[in-house]
Coordinates of C-alpha atoms in Angstrom, one line a residue:
X459 CA 7.2 11.8 -21.8
X460 CA 6.1 8.5 -20.2
X461 CA 6.6 10.0 -16.7
X462 CA 4.3 12.9 -17.6
X463 CA 1.5 10.4 -18.3
X464 CA 1.5 9.2 -14.7
X465 CA -1.7 10.5 -12.9
X466 CA 0.3 11.5 -9.8
X467 CA 2.7 13.6 -11.9
X468 CA -0.1 15.3 -13.8
X469 CA -1.9 16.1 -10.5
X470 CA 1.3 17.4 -9.0
X471 CA 2.0 19.7 -11.9
X472 CA -1.6 20.9 -11.9
X473 CA -1.4 21.5 -8.1
X474 CA 1.8 23.7 -8.4
X475 CA 0.3 25.6 -11.4
X476 CA -3.0 26.1 -9.6
X477 CA -1.2 27.5 -6.5
X478 CA 0.9 29.9 -8.6
X479 CA -2.1 31.0 -10.6
X480 CA -4.1 31.6 -7.4
X481 CA -1.3 33.6 -5.8
X482 CA -0.9 35.7 -8.9
X483 CA -4.5 36.6 -9.7
X484 CA -5.8 36.6 -6.1
X485 CA -9.5 36.8 -5.5
X486 CA -10.3 36.4 -9.2
X487 CA -9.3 32.8 -9.0
X488 CA -12.7 32.2 -7.2
X489 CA -14.2 32.3 -10.7
X490 CA -12.8 28.9 -11.6
X491 CA -13.8 27.2 -8.3
X492 CA -17.0 25.9 -9.8
X493 CA -15.0 23.6 -12.1
X494 CA -13.3 22.1 -9.1
X495 CA -16.6 21.8 -7.4
X496 CA -17.9 19.8 -10.4
X497 CA -15.0 17.4 -10.0
X498 CA -15.8 17.0 -6.3
X499 CA -19.5 16.4 -7.0
X500 CA -18.6 13.8 -9.6
X501 CA -16.8 11.8 -6.9
X502 CA -19.5 12.5 -4.3
X503 CA -22.3 11.0 -6.5
X504 CA -20.4 7.7 -6.7
X505 CA -19.8 7.3 -2.9
X506 CA -23.1 5.8 -1.8
X507 CA -23.5 3.1 -4.5
X508 CA -19.8 2.3 -4.3
X509 CA -19.8 1.8 -0.5
X510 CA -23.1 -0.1 -0.5
X511 CA -21.9 -2.5 -3.2
X512 CA -18.4 -2.9 -1.7
X513 CA -19.7 -3.7 1.8
X514 CA -22.3 -6.2 0.5
X515 CA -19.8 -7.9 -1.7
X516 CA -17.1 -8.1 1.0
X517 CA -19.5 -9.6 3.6
X518 CA -21.5 -11.7 1.1
X519 CA -18.3 -13.3 -0.1
X520 CA -17.0 -14.3 3.4
X521 CA -16.3 -17.9 4.0
X522 CA -15.1 -19.9 7.1
X523 CA -11.5 -20.1 6.0
X524 CA -8.6 -18.7 8.0
X525 CA -9.7 -19.8 11.5
X526 CA -7.5 -21.0 14.3
X527 CA -4.8 -19.6 16.6
X528 CA -2.8 -18.0 13.8
X529 CA -5.9 -16.1 12.5
X530 CA -6.9 -14.9 16.0
X531 CA -3.4 -13.7 16.7
X532 CA -3.1 -12.0 13.3
X533 CA -6.4 -10.2 13.6
X534 CA -5.6 -9.2 17.2
X535 CA -2.3 -7.6 16.4
X536 CA -3.6 -5.9 13.3
X537 CA -6.6 -4.5 15.1
X538 CA -4.5 -3.4 18.0
X539 CA -2.0 -1.5 15.9
X540 CA -4.8 0.0 13.9
X541 CA -6.4 1.4 17.0
X542 CA -3.0 2.8 18.1
X543 CA -2.5 4.4 14.7
X544 CA -5.9 6.1 14.8
X545 CA -5.4 7.4 18.4
X546 CA -1.9 8.6 17.6
X547 CA -3.2 10.4 14.4
X548 CA -5.8 12.3 16.5
X549 CA -3.2 13.3 19.2
X550 CA -0.7 14.6 16.6
X551 CA -3.4 16.4 14.7
X552 CA -4.6 18.2 17.8
X553 CA -1.1 19.1 18.9
X554 CA 0.2 20.2 15.4
X555 CA -3.1 21.4 14.0
X556 CA -2.2 20.9 10.3
X557 CA -5.5 22.3 9.0
X558 CA -5.6 25.4 11.1
X559 CA -3.8 27.5 8.5
X560 CA -6.9 27.4 6.3
X561 CA -9.0 30.4 7.3
X562 CA -11.8 30.7 4.7
X563 CA -13.3 34.1 4.1
X564 CA -16.6 32.6 2.9
X565 CA -19.1 31.3 5.5
X566 CA -19.5 27.6 6.0
X567 CA -22.8 25.9 5.2
X568 CA -25.0 26.6 8.3
X569 CA -26.2 23.0 8.3
X570 CA -22.6 21.8 8.6
X571 CA -21.9 24.1 11.4
X572 CA -25.1 23.3 13.3
X573 CA -24.6 19.5 12.9
X574 CA -21.0 19.8 14.1
X575 CA -22.0 21.7 17.2
X576 CA -24.6 19.2 18.3
X577 CA -23.1 17.0 21.0
X578 CA -25.5 14.1 21.2
X579 CA -25.4 11.6 24.0
X580 CA -23.8 8.3 23.2
X581 CA -27.2 6.5 23.2
X582 CA -28.6 8.9 20.5
X583 CA -25.4 8.6 18.6
X584 CA -25.6 4.8 18.5
X585 CA -29.4 5.0 17.7
X586 CA -28.6 7.1 14.7
X587 CA -26.4 4.4 13.3
X588 CA -29.6 2.6 12.3
X589 CA -31.9 4.3 9.9
X590 CA -35.7 3.8 9.7
X591 CA -35.5 4.3 6.0
X592 CA -32.3 3.4 4.1
X593 CA -33.5 5.3 1.0
X594 CA -33.7 8.4 3.1
X595 CA -30.1 7.8 4.3
X596 CA -29.0 7.2 0.7
X597 CA -30.6 10.5 -0.4
X598 CA -28.7 12.5 2.2
X599 CA -25.5 10.4 2.0
X600 CA -25.7 9.5 5.7
X601 CA -23.0 6.9 5.5
X602 CA -23.0 5.0 8.8
X603 CA -26.7 3.8 8.5
X604 CA -25.9 2.9 4.9
X605 CA -22.9 0.8 6.1
X606 CA -25.0 -0.9 8.8
X607 CA -27.7 -1.8 6.3
X608 CA -25.1 -3.1 3.8
X609 CA -23.4 -5.2 6.4
X610 CA -26.7 -6.8 7.4
X611 CA -27.7 -7.3 3.8
X612 CA -24.3 -8.9 3.0
X613 CA -24.6 -11.3 6.0
X614 CA -28.1 -12.3 5.0
X615 CA -27.0 -12.8 1.4
X616 CA -24.1 -15.0 2.6
X617 CA -26.6 -17.1 4.6
X618 CA -28.9 -17.4 1.6
X619 CA -26.0 -18.4 -0.7
X620 CA -25.0 -21.1 1.9
X621 CA -28.6 -22.5 1.8
X622 CA -29.3 -22.4 -1.9
X623 CA -25.8 -22.1 -3.6
X624 CA -27.3 -19.4 -5.8
X625 CA -24.8 -16.6 -6.2
X626 CA -26.6 -14.5 -8.9
X627 CA -27.5 -11.6 -6.5
X628 CA -23.9 -11.5 -5.3
X629 CA -22.7 -11.5 -8.9
X630 CA -25.1 -8.7 -9.8
X631 CA -24.0 -6.5 -7.0
X632 CA -20.4 -7.2 -7.7
X633 CA -21.0 -6.0 -11.3
X634 CA -22.5 -2.8 -9.9
X635 CA -19.4 -2.3 -7.9
X636 CA -17.2 -2.8 -11.0
X637 CA -19.3 -0.3 -13.0
X638 CA -19.1 2.3 -10.3
X639 CA -15.3 1.8 -10.2
X640 CA -15.2 2.4 -13.9
X641 CA -17.1 5.6 -13.4
X642 CA -14.6 6.8 -10.8
X643 CA -11.7 5.9 -13.1
X644 CA -13.3 8.0 -15.8
X645 CA -13.8 10.9 -13.4
X646 CA -10.1 10.7 -12.4
X647 CA -9.1 11.6 -15.9
X648 CA -10.1 15.1 -15.2
X649 CA -8.5 15.2 -11.7
X650 CA -5.6 17.5 -12.8
X651 CA -8.1 20.1 -14.0
X652 CA -10.2 19.8 -10.9
X653 CA -7.2 20.0 -8.6
X654 CA -5.9 23.1 -10.5
X655 CA -9.2 24.9 -10.1
X656 CA -9.6 24.0 -6.5
X657 CA -6.1 25.0 -5.5
X658 CA -6.2 28.2 -7.6
X659 CA -9.3 29.3 -5.7
X660 CA -7.8 28.2 -2.4
X661 CA -4.5 30.0 -2.9
X662 CA -6.4 33.1 -4.2
X663 CA -8.4 33.1 -0.9
X664 CA -5.9 32.2 1.8
X665 CA -2.6 33.1 0.1
X666 CA 0.7 31.5 0.7
X667 CA -0.6 29.7 3.8
X668 CA -1.8 27.0 1.4
X669 CA 1.8 25.9 1.0
X670 CA 2.6 25.9 4.7
X671 CA -0.6 24.0 5.5
X672 CA 0.3 21.3 3.0
X673 CA 3.7 21.0 4.6
X674 CA 2.2 20.7 8.1
X675 CA -0.2 18.0 6.9
X676 CA 2.6 16.0 5.3
X677 CA 4.8 16.6 8.4
X678 CA 2.1 15.4 10.7
X679 CA 1.7 12.2 8.6
X680 CA 5.5 11.6 8.4
X681 CA 5.9 12.1 12.2
X682 CA 3.1 9.7 12.9
X683 CA 4.6 7.1 10.6
X684 CA 8.0 7.3 12.2
X685 CA 6.5 7.1 15.7
X686 CA 4.5 4.0 14.8
X687 CA 7.5 2.4 13.1
X688 CA 9.6 2.9 16.3
X689 CA 6.7 1.4 18.3
X690 CA 6.6 -1.6 16.0
X691 CA 10.3 -2.2 16.5
X692 CA 10.1 -1.9 20.2
X693 CA 7.2 -4.3 20.5
X694 CA 8.9 -6.8 18.1
X695 CA 12.1 -6.6 20.1
X696 CA 10.5 -7.1 23.4
X697 CA 8.3 -10.0 22.2
X698 CA 10.8 -11.9 20.0
X699 CA 14.1 -11.0 21.9
X700 CA 15.8 -10.6 18.5
X701 CA 18.5 -8.1 17.8
X702 CA 16.8 -5.0 16.3
X703 CA 20.0 -3.7 14.7
X704 CA 19.7 -6.5 12.1
X705 CA 16.3 -5.2 10.9
X706 CA 17.4 -2.4 8.6
X707 CA 19.3 -4.7 6.3
X708 CA 16.3 -7.2 6.2
X709 CA 13.8 -4.4 5.4
X710 CA 15.9 -2.4 3.0
X711 CA 14.9 -4.1 -0.2
X712 CA 11.1 -4.0 0.4
X713 CA 11.3 -0.5 1.7
X714 CA 13.0 0.7 -1.4
X715 CA 10.4 -0.9 -3.6
X716 CA 7.5 0.4 -1.4
X717 CA 8.6 4.1 -1.5
X718 CA 9.4 4.1 -5.2
X719 CA 6.2 2.4 -6.3
X720 CA 3.9 3.5 -3.5
X721 CA 2.2 0.1 -3.9
X722 CA 1.9 -2.6 -1.3
X723 CA 0.7 -5.0 -4.1
X724 CA 3.8 -4.5 -6.1
X725 CA 6.0 -4.9 -3.0
X726 CA 4.1 -8.0 -1.8
X727 CA 6.2 -10.8 -3.5
X728 CA 9.4 -9.2 -2.1
X729 CA 7.9 -8.9 1.4
X730 CA 6.8 -12.6 1.3
X731 CA 10.2 -13.7 0.1
X732 CA 12.2 -11.6 2.6
X733 CA 10.0 -12.5 5.6
X734 CA 10.8 -16.2 5.0
X735 CA 14.3 -16.0 3.8
X736 CA 15.8 -13.1 5.8
X737 CA 13.6 -12.8 8.9
X738 CA 13.0 -16.5 9.4
X739 CA 9.2 -16.6 9.7
X740 CA 7.8 -20.0 8.6
X741 CA 6.2 -20.2 5.2
X742 CA 2.9 -21.2 6.7
X743 CA 2.6 -18.1 9.0
X744 CA 4.1 -15.8 6.3
X745 CA 1.5 -16.9 3.7
X746 CA -1.5 -16.4 5.9
X747 CA -0.4 -13.3 7.9
X748 CA 1.0 -11.4 4.9
X749 CA -1.9 -12.1 2.7
X750 CA -4.3 -10.9 5.4
X751 CA -2.0 -7.9 5.9
X752 CA -2.4 -6.9 2.3
X753 CA -6.0 -5.8 3.0
X754 CA -6.1 -5.4 6.8
X755 CA -2.6 -4.3 7.7
X756 CA -2.7 -0.8 6.3
X757 CA -1.6 1.0 9.5
X758 CA -0.2 4.0 7.5
X759 CA -3.6 4.3 5.9
X760 CA -5.4 4.4 9.2
X761 CA -3.0 7.0 10.5
X762 CA -3.4 9.1 7.4
X763 CA -7.2 8.8 7.2
X764 CA -7.7 10.0 10.8
X765 CA -5.3 13.0 10.1
X766 CA -7.5 13.8 7.1
X767 CA -10.6 13.8 9.4
X768 CA -9.1 16.3 11.9
X769 CA -7.5 18.3 9.1
X770 CA -10.8 18.9 7.3
X771 CA -12.5 19.8 10.6
X772 CA -9.7 22.3 11.5
X773 CA -9.7 23.7 7.9
X774 CA -13.4 24.5 8.3
X775 CA -13.0 25.7 11.9
X776 CA -15.3 23.0 13.2
X777 CA -14.8 21.5 16.7
X778 CA -15.3 17.7 16.5
X779 CA -17.5 16.2 19.2
X780 CA -16.3 13.1 21.1
X781 CA -18.7 11.0 19.1
X782 CA -17.4 12.3 15.8
X783 CA -13.8 11.6 16.9
X784 CA -14.7 8.0 17.8
X785 CA -16.7 7.6 14.6
X786 CA -13.8 9.0 12.5
X787 CA -11.4 6.5 14.2
X788 CA -13.9 3.7 13.6
X789 CA -14.3 4.6 9.9
X790 CA -10.5 4.8 9.4
X791 CA -10.1 1.4 10.9
X792 CA -13.0 -0.1 9.0
X793 CA -11.5 1.2 5.8
X794 CA -8.3 -0.5 6.7
X795 CA -9.8 -3.8 7.9
X796 CA -11.5 -4.3 4.5
X797 CA -15.0 -4.1 5.7
X798 CA -15.5 -0.9 3.7
X799 CA -13.6 -1.4 0.5
X800 CA -13.2 1.9 -1.3
X801 CA -11.1 1.3 -4.3
X802 CA -10.5 4.3 -6.6
X803 CA -7.8 6.1 -4.7
X804 CA -7.4 8.7 -2.0
X805 CA -9.9 11.3 -3.5
X806 CA -12.7 8.8 -3.0
X807 CA -11.5 8.0 0.6
X808 CA -11.3 11.7 1.5
X809 CA -14.7 12.4 0.2
X810 CA -16.1 9.4 1.9
X811 CA -14.7 10.5 5.3
X812 CA -15.9 14.1 4.8
X813 CA -19.4 13.0 3.8
X814 CA -19.7 10.5 6.7
X815 CA -18.7 13.1 9.3
X816 CA -20.4 16.0 7.6
X817 CA -17.2 18.0 7.2
X818 CA -16.6 20.8 4.7
X819 CA -14.8 19.9 1.4
X820 CA -12.9 23.2 0.7
X821 CA -9.5 21.7 1.5
X822 CA -9.9 18.3 -0.1
X823 CA -8.2 19.5 -3.3
X824 CA -5.0 20.4 -1.3
X825 CA -5.0 16.9 0.2
X826 CA -5.4 15.3 -3.2
X827 CA -2.5 17.4 -4.6
X828 CA 0.0 16.2 -2.0
X829 CA -1.3 12.6 -1.8
X830 CA 1.7 11.2 -3.7
X831 CA 4.0 12.2 -0.9
X832 CA 1.5 10.9 1.8
X833 CA 1.2 7.7 -0.2
X834 CA 5.0 7.1 0.2
X835 CA 4.7 7.4 4.0
X836 CA 1.6 5.2 4.1
X837 CA 3.1 2.4 2.0
X838 CA 6.4 2.4 3.9
X839 CA 4.5 1.7 7.2
X840 CA 1.9 -0.7 5.5
X841 CA 4.6 -2.9 4.0
X842 CA 7.0 -3.1 7.0
X843 CA 4.2 -3.3 9.5
X844 CA 3.0 -6.5 7.8
X845 CA 6.5 -8.1 8.3
X846 CA 6.5 -7.0 12.0
X847 CA 3.1 -8.6 12.6
X848 CA 4.2 -11.8 10.9
X849 CA 7.2 -11.9 13.3
X850 CA 4.9 -11.4 16.3
X851 CA 2.5 -14.1 15.2
X852 CA 5.3 -16.5 14.4
X853 CA 7.0 -16.0 17.7
X854 CA 3.9 -17.0 19.7
X855 CA 4.0 -20.5 18.1
X856 CA 7.8 -20.7 17.9
X857 CA 7.6 -20.5 14.1
X858 CA 10.4 -18.1 13.6
X859 CA 13.8 -19.5 12.8
X860 CA 16.4 -17.5 14.8
X861 CA 19.3 -19.0 12.9
X862 CA 17.8 -17.6 9.7
X863 CA 17.3 -14.2 11.3
X864 CA 20.9 -14.1 12.6
X865 CA 22.2 -15.1 9.2
X866 CA 23.7 -18.5 10.1
X867 CA 21.2 -20.5 8.1
X868 CA 19.7 -20.2 4.6
X869 CA 16.2 -21.2 3.6
X870 CA 14.4 -20.7 0.3
X871 CA 10.8 -19.4 0.1
X872 CA 8.1 -21.1 -2.0
X873 CA 7.6 -19.7 -5.4
X874 CA 5.1 -16.8 -5.5
X875 CA 1.9 -17.2 -7.5
X876 CA 0.4 -13.8 -8.1
X877 CA -3.0 -15.2 -9.2
X878 CA -3.6 -16.4 -5.6
X879 CA -3.5 -12.8 -4.3
X880 CA -5.2 -10.8 -7.1
X881 CA -8.2 -9.6 -5.0
X882 CA -6.0 -8.8 -1.9
X883 CA -3.6 -6.8 -4.1
X884 CA -6.3 -4.7 -5.6
X885 CA -7.6 -3.8 -2.1
X886 CA -4.0 -3.1 -0.9
X887 CA -3.4 -0.6 -3.7
X888 CA -6.6 1.2 -2.7
X889 CA -5.3 1.7 0.8
X890 CA -1.9 3.0 -0.5

């Protein structure tokens, strides 16, 4: 009974039931679609205040800590692998076309189709990143100008706090963020009902292809994760000159925890311990790199988010412009790098991406339904990718003990204090 109370299990059961119901009753299932649409709108209405508050709090809370060579190398590797993940996701999605199986009988919103067909020059695209009226951008949920405004507001707020020491405005906006998060948690209680209705209508409309499309989406994500994992191993092997055949035994424990809990936060103490005691990375590098990796090292998330962007475009038969592809990659990376903190789980992320790029929402319910499986793939790469980056950073400063890695020497990691990583853990769980 305890298992049935888990949200992922409830959504999974609702998804299967919705698909079966839709296949049985056919077109009649369209009559319950409005309930699923209400669920989607409940998430949509929270996106703008959540993103604004999250970006302002993230930038307004920044301090000058974490500078130096270790920081530069950590950020460089993480950003580099994030870019590779985004590009790989786009390539695989174009080749496999996971969303192409969704052929909707109803016409798309003409405004969506028109906006997708407009190929603006790069100057106009960049110009549109800045709004002349942020309230107008908020009313139409035009996300990029909102993000730009929030970043500038957060930087100005940080400057004001440094001058006056007054953190009341930051505290107020942080409270707004927490309240919106509470709203989203309340909405997620009805997620099983919303997913049932969305998938019932989808299955009634497109038939059994809803199942094959879900499998293609998961297959694309899994293939991308495996390719990135192999790339990590190759780069680490070339840079460190360590024997890659020893890696499986060193990563086995954290991998098992990652794929069974789908949580980087839960796995973090094990990753920190193993990176020091089994891999040989110095405690200093491990502490810094892995803690940053909790929020910025979600390579599986970047990959998955970009696949979602292309999937939704293909599902709506929309051809993404070059500008939209680059913007999608940028947003996927920003979500990973912690600049845009969107706690509240995958449904919020999917709706954020769809809203930002003006993509249709018809297939979001299908993505939510299978997200538990995608979460396993994301977390597997997020967790092990952090260890690989720690190895790369440590190698540059000769702070990886090769005797420990080869098993001829034993070291003991410092005792883990969870309180030191509370904020990072919360953001890591959002990415998983």
